[in-house]
PDB file of N, CA and C in Angstrom:
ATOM      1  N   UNK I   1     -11.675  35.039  30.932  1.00 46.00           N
ATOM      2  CA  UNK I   1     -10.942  35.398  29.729  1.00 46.00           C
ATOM      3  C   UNK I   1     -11.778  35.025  28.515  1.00 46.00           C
ATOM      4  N   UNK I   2     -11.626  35.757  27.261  1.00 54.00           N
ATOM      5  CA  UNK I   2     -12.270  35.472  26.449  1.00 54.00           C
ATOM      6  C   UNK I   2     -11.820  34.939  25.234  1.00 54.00           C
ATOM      7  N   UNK I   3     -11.331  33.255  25.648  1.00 60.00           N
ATOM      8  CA  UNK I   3     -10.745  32.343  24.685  1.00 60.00           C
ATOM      9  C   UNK I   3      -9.829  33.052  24.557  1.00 60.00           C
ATOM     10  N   UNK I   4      -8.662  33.400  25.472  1.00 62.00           N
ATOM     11  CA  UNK I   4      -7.321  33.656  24.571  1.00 62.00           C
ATOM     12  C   UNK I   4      -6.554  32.538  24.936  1.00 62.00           C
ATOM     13  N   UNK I   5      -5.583  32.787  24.288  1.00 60.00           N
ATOM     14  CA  UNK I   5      -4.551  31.431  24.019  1.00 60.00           C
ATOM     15  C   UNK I   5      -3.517  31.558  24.784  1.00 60.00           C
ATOM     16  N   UNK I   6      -3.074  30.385  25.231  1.00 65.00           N
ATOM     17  CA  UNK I   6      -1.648  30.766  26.220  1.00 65.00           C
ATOM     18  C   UNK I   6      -0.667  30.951  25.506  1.00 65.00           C
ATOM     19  N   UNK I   7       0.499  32.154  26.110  1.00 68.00           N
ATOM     20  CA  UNK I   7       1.327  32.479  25.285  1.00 68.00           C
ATOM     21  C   UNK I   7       1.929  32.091  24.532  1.00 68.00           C
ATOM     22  N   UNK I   8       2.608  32.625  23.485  1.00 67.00           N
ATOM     23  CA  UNK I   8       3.169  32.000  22.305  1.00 67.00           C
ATOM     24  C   UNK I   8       2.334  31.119  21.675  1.00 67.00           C
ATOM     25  N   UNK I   9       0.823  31.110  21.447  1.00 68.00           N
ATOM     26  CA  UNK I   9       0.281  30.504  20.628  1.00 68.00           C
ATOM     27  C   UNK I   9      -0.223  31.207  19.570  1.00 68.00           C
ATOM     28  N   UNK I  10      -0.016  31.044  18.443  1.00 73.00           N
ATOM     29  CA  UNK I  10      -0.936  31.786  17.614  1.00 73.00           C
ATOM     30  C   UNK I  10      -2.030  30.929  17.197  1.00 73.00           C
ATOM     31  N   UNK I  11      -3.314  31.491  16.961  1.00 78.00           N
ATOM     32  CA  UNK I  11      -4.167  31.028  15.597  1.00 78.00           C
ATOM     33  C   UNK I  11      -4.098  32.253  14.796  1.00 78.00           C
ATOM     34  N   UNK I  12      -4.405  31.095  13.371  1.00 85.00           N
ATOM     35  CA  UNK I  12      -4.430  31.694  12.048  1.00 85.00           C
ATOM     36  C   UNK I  12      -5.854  31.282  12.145  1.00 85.00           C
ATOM     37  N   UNK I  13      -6.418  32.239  10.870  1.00 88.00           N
ATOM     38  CA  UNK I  13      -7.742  31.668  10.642  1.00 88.00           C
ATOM     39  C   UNK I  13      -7.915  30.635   9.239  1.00 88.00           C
ATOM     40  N   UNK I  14      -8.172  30.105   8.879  1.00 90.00           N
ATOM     41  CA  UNK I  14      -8.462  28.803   7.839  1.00 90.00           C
ATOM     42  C   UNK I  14      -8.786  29.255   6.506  1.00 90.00           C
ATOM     43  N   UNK I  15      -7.890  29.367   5.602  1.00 94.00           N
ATOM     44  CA  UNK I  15      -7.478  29.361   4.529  1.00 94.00           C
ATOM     45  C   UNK I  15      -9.201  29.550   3.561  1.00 94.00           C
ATOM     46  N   UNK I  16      -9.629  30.014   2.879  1.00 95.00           N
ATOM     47  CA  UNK I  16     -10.357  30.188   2.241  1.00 95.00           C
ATOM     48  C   UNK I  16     -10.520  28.806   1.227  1.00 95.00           C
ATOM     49  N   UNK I  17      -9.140  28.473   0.755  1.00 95.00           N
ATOM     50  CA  UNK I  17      -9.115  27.386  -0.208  1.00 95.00           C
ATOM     51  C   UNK I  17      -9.341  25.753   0.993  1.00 95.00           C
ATOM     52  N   UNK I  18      -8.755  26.316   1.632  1.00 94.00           N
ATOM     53  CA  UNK I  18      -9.217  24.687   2.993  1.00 94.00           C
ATOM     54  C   UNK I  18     -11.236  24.405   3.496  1.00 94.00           C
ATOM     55  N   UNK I  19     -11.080  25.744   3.656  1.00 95.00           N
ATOM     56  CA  UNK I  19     -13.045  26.080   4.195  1.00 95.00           C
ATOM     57  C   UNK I  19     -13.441  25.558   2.779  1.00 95.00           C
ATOM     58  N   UNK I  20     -13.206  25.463   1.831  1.00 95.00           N
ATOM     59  CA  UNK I  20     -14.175  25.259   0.106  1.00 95.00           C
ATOM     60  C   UNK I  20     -13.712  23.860  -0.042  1.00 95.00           C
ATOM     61  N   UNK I  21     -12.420  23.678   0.100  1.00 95.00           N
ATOM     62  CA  UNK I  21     -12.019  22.125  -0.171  1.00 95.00           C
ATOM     63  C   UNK I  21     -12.663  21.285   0.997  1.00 95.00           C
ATOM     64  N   UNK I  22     -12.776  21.476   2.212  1.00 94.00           N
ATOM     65  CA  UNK I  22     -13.324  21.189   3.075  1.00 94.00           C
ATOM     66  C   UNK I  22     -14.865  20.274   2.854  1.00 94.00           C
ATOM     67  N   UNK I  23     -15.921  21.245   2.618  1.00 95.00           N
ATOM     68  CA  UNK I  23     -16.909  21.778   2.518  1.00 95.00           C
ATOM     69  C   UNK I  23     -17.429  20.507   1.009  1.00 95.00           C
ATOM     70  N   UNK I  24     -16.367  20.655  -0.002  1.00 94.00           N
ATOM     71  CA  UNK I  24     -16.450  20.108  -1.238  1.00 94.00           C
ATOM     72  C   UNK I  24     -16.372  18.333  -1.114  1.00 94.00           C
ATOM     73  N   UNK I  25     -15.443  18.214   0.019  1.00 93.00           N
ATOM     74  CA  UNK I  25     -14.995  16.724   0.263  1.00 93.00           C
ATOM     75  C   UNK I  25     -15.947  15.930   1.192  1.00 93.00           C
ATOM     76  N   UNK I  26     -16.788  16.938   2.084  1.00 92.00           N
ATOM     77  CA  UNK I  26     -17.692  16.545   2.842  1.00 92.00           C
ATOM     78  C   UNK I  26     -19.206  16.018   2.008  1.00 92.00           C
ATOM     79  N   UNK I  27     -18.792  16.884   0.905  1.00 94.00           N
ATOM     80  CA  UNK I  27     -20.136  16.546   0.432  1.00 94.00           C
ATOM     81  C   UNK I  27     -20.547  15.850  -1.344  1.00 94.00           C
ATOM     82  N   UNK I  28     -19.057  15.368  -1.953  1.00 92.00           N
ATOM     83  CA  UNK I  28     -18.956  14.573  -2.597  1.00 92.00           C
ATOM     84  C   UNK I  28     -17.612  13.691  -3.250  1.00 92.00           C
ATOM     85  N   UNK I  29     -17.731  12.510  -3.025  1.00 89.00           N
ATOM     86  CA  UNK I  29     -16.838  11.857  -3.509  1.00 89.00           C
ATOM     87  C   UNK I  29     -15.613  12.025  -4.360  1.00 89.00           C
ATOM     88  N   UNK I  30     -13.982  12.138  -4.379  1.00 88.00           N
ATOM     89  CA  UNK I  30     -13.449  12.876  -5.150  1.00 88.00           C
ATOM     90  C   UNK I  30     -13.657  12.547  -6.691  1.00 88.00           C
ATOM     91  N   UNK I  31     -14.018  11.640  -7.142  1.00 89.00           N
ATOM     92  CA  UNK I  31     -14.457  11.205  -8.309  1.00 89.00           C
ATOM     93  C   UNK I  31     -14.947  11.770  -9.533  1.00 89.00           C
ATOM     94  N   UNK I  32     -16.477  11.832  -8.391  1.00 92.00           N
ATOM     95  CA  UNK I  32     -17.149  12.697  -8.629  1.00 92.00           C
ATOM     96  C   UNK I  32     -16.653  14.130  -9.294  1.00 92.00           C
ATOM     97  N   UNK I  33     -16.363  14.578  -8.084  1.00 91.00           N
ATOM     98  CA  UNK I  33     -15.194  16.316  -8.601  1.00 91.00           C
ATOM     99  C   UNK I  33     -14.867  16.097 -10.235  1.00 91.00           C
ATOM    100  N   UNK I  34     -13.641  15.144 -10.277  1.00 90.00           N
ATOM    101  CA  UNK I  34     -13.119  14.708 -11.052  1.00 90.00           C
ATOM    102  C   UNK I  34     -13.873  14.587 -12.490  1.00 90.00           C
ATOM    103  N   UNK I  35     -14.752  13.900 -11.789  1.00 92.00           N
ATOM    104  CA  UNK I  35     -15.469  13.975 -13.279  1.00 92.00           C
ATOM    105  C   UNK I  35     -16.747  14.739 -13.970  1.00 92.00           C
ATOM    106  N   UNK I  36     -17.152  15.605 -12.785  1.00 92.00           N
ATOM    107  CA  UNK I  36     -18.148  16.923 -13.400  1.00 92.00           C
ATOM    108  C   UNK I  36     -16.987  18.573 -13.710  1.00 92.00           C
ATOM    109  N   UNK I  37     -16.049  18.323 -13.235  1.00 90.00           N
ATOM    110  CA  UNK I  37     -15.384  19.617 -13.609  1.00 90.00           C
ATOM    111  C   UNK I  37     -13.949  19.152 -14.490  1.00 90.00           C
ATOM    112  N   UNK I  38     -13.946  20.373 -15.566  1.00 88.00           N
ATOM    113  CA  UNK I  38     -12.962  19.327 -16.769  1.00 88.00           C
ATOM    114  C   UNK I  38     -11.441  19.853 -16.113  1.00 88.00           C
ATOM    115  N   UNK I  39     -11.236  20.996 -15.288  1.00 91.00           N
ATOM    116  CA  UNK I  39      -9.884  21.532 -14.848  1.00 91.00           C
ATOM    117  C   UNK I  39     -10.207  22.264 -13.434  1.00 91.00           C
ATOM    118  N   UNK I  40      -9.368  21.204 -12.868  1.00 91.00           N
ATOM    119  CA  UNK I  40      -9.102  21.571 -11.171  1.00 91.00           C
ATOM    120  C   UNK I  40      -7.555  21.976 -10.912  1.00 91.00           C
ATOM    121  N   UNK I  41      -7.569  23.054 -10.635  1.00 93.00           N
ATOM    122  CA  UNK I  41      -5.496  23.593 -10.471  1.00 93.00           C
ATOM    123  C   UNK I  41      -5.321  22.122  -9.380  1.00 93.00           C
ATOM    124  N   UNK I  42      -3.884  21.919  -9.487  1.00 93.00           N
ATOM    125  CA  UNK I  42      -3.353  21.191  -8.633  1.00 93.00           C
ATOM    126  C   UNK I  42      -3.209  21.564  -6.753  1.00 93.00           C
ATOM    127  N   UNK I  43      -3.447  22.325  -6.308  1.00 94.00           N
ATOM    128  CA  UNK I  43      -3.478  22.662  -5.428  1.00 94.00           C
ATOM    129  C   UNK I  43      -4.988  22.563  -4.637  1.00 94.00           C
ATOM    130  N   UNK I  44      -6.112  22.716  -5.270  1.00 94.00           N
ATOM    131  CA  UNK I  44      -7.444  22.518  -5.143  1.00 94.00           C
ATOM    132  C   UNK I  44      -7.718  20.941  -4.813  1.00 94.00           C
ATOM    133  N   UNK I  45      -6.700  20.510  -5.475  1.00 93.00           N
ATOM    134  CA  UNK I  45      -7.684  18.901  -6.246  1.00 93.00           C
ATOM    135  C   UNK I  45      -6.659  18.003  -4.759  1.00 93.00           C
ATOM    136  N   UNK I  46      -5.061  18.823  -4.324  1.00 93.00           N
ATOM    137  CA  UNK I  46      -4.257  18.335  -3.325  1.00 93.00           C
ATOM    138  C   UNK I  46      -5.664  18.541  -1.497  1.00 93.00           C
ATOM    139  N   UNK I  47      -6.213  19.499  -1.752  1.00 94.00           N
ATOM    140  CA  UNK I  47      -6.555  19.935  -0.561  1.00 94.00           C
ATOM    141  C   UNK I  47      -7.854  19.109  -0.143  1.00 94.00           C
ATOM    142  N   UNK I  48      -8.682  18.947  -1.550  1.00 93.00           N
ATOM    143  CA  UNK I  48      -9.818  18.229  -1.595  1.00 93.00           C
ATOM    144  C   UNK I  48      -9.640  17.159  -1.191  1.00 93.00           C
ATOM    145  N   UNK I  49      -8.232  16.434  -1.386  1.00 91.00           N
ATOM    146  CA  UNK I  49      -8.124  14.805  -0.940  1.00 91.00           C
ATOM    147  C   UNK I  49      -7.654  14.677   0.140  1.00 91.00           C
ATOM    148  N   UNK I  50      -7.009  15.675   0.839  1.00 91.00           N
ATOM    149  CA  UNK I  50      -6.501  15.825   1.960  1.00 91.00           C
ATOM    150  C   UNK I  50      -7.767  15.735   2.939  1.00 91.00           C
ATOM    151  N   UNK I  51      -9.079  16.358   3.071  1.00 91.00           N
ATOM    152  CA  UNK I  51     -10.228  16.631   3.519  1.00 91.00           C
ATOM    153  C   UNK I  51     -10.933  15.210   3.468  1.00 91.00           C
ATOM    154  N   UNK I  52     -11.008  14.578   2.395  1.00 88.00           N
ATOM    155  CA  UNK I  52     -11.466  13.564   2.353  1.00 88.00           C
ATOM    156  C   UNK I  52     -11.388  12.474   2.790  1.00 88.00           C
ATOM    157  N   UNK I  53      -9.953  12.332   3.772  1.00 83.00           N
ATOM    158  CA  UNK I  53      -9.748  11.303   4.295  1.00 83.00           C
ATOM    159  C   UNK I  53     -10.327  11.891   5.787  1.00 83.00           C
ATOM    160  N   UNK I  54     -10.755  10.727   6.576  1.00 79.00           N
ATOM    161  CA  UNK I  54     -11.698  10.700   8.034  1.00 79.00           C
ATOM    162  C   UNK I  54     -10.245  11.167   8.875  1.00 79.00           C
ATOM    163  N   UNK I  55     -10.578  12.407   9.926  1.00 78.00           N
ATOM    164  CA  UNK I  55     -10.008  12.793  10.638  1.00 78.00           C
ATOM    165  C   UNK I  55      -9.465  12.023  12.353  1.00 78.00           C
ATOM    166  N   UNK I  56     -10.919  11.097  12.677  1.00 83.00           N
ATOM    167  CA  UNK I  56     -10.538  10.719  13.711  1.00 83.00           C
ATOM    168  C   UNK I  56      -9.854   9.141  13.961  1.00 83.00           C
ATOM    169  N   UNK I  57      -9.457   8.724  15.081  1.00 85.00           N
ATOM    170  CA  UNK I  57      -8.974   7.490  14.779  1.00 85.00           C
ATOM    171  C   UNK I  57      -9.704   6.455  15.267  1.00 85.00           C
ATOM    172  N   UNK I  58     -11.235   6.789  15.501  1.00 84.00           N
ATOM    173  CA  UNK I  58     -12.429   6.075  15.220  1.00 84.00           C
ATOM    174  C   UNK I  58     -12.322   5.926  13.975  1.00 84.00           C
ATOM    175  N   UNK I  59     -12.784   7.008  13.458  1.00 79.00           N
ATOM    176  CA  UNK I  59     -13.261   6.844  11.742  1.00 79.00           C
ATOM    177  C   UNK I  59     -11.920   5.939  10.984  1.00 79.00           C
ATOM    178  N   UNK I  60     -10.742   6.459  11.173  1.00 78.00           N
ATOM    179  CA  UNK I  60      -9.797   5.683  10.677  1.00 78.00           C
ATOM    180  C   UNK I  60     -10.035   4.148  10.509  1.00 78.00           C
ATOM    181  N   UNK I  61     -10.389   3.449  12.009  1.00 83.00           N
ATOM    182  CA  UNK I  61     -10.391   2.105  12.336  1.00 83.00           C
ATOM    183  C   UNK I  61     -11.312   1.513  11.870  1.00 83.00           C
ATOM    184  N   UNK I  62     -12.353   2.742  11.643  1.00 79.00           N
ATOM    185  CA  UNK I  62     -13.958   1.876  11.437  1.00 79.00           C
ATOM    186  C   UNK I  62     -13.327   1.728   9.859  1.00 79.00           C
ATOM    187  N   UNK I  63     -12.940   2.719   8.729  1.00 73.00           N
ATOM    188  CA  UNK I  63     -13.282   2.641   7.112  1.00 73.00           C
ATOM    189  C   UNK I  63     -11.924   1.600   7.012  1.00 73.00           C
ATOM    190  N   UNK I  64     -10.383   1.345   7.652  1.00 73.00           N
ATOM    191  CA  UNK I  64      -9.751   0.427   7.451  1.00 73.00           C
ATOM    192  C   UNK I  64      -9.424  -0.754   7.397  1.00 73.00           C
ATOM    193  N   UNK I  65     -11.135  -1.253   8.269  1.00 70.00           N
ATOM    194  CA  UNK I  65     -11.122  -2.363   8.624  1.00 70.00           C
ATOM    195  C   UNK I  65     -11.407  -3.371   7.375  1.00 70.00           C
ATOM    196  N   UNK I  66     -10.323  -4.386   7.528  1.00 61.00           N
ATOM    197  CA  UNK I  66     -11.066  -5.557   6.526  1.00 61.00           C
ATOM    198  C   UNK I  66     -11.950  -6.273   6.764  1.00 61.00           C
ATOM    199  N   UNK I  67     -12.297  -6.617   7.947  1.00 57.00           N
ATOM    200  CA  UNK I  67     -12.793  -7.802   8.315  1.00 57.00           C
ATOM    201  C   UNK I  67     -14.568  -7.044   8.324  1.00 57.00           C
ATOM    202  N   UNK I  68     -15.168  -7.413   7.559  1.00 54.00           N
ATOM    203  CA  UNK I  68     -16.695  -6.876   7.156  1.00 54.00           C
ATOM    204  C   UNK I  68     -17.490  -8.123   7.841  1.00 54.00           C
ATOM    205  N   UNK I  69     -17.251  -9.179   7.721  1.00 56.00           N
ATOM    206  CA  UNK I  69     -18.377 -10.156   8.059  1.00 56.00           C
ATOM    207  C   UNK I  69     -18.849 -10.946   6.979  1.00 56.00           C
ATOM    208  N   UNK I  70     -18.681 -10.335   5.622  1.00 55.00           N
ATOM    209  CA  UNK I  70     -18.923 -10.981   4.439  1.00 55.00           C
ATOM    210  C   UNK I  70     -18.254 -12.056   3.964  1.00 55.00           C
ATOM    211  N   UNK I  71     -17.155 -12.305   4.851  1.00 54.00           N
ATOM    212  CA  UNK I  71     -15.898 -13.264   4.156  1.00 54.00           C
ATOM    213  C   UNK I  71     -16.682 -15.030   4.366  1.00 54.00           C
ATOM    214  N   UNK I  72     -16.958 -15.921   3.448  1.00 51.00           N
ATOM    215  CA  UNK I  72     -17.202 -17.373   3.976  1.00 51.00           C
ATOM    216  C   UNK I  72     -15.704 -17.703   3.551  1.00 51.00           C
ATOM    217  N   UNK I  73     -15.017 -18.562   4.137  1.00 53.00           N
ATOM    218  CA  UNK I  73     -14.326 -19.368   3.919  1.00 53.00           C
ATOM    219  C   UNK I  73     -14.511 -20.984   2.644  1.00 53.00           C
ATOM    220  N   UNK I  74     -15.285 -21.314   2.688  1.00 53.00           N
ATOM    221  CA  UNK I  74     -15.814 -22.042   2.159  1.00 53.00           C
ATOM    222  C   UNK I  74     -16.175 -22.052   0.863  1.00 53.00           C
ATOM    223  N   UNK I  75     -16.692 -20.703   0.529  1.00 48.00           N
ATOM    224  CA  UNK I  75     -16.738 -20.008  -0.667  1.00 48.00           C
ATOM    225  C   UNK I  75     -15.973 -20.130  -1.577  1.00 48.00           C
ATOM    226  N   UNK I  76     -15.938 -20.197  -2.879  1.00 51.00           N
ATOM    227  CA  UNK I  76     -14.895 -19.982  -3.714  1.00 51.00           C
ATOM    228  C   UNK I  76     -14.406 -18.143  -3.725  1.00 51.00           C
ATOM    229  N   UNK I  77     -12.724 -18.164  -3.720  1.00 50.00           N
ATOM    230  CA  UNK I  77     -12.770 -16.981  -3.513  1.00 50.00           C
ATOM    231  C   UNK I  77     -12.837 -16.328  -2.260  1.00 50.00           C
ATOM    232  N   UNK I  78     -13.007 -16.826  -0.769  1.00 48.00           N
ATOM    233  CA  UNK I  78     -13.497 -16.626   0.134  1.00 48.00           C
ATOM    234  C   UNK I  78     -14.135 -15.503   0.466  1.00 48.00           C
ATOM    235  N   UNK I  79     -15.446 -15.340  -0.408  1.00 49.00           N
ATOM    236  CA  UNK I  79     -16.546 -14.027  -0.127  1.00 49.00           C
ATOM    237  C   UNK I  79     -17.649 -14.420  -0.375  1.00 49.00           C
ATOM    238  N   UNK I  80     -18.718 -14.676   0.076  1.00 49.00           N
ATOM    239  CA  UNK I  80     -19.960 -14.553  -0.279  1.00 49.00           C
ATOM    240  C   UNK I  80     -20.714 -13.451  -1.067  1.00 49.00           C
ATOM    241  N   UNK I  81     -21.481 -14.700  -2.238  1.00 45.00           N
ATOM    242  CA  UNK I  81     -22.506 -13.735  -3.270  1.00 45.00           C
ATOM    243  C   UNK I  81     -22.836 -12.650  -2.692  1.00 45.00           C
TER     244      UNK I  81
END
């Protein structure tokens, strides 16, 4: 068979505005966006941040983690210079 889907499945194909927001989030910081373009519609600027967060729940665990290694106790503040 040639990739069809079991019944009752549909695919859609991916939004033109998702493939660009996509594409945009992969390859710079939303900030950034933010601050080289003076007007982003609200719907653009929703999709871009949506993209930007890590999809898997590797990536999730790895960017949520607090515990870096940097922490001394001892330290004032408990962080090292």
């Amino acid at each position: 068979a040639l990739g069809l889907l079991p019944l009752g499945k549909i695919q859609s194909p991916e939004s033109l505005l998702d493939i660009a927001a996509r594409e945009v989030a992969e390859k710079w910081p939303f900030q950034q966006v933010e601050e080289r373009f003076e007007r982003i519609p609200e719907p653009v600027q929703r999709r871009i941040v949506y993209w930007s967060f890590p999809r898997s729940e590797r990536e999730i665990c790895m960017y949520s983690s607090f515990n870096t290694g940097a922490e001394d106790p001892a330290a004032p503040g408990g962080v090292t210079a």
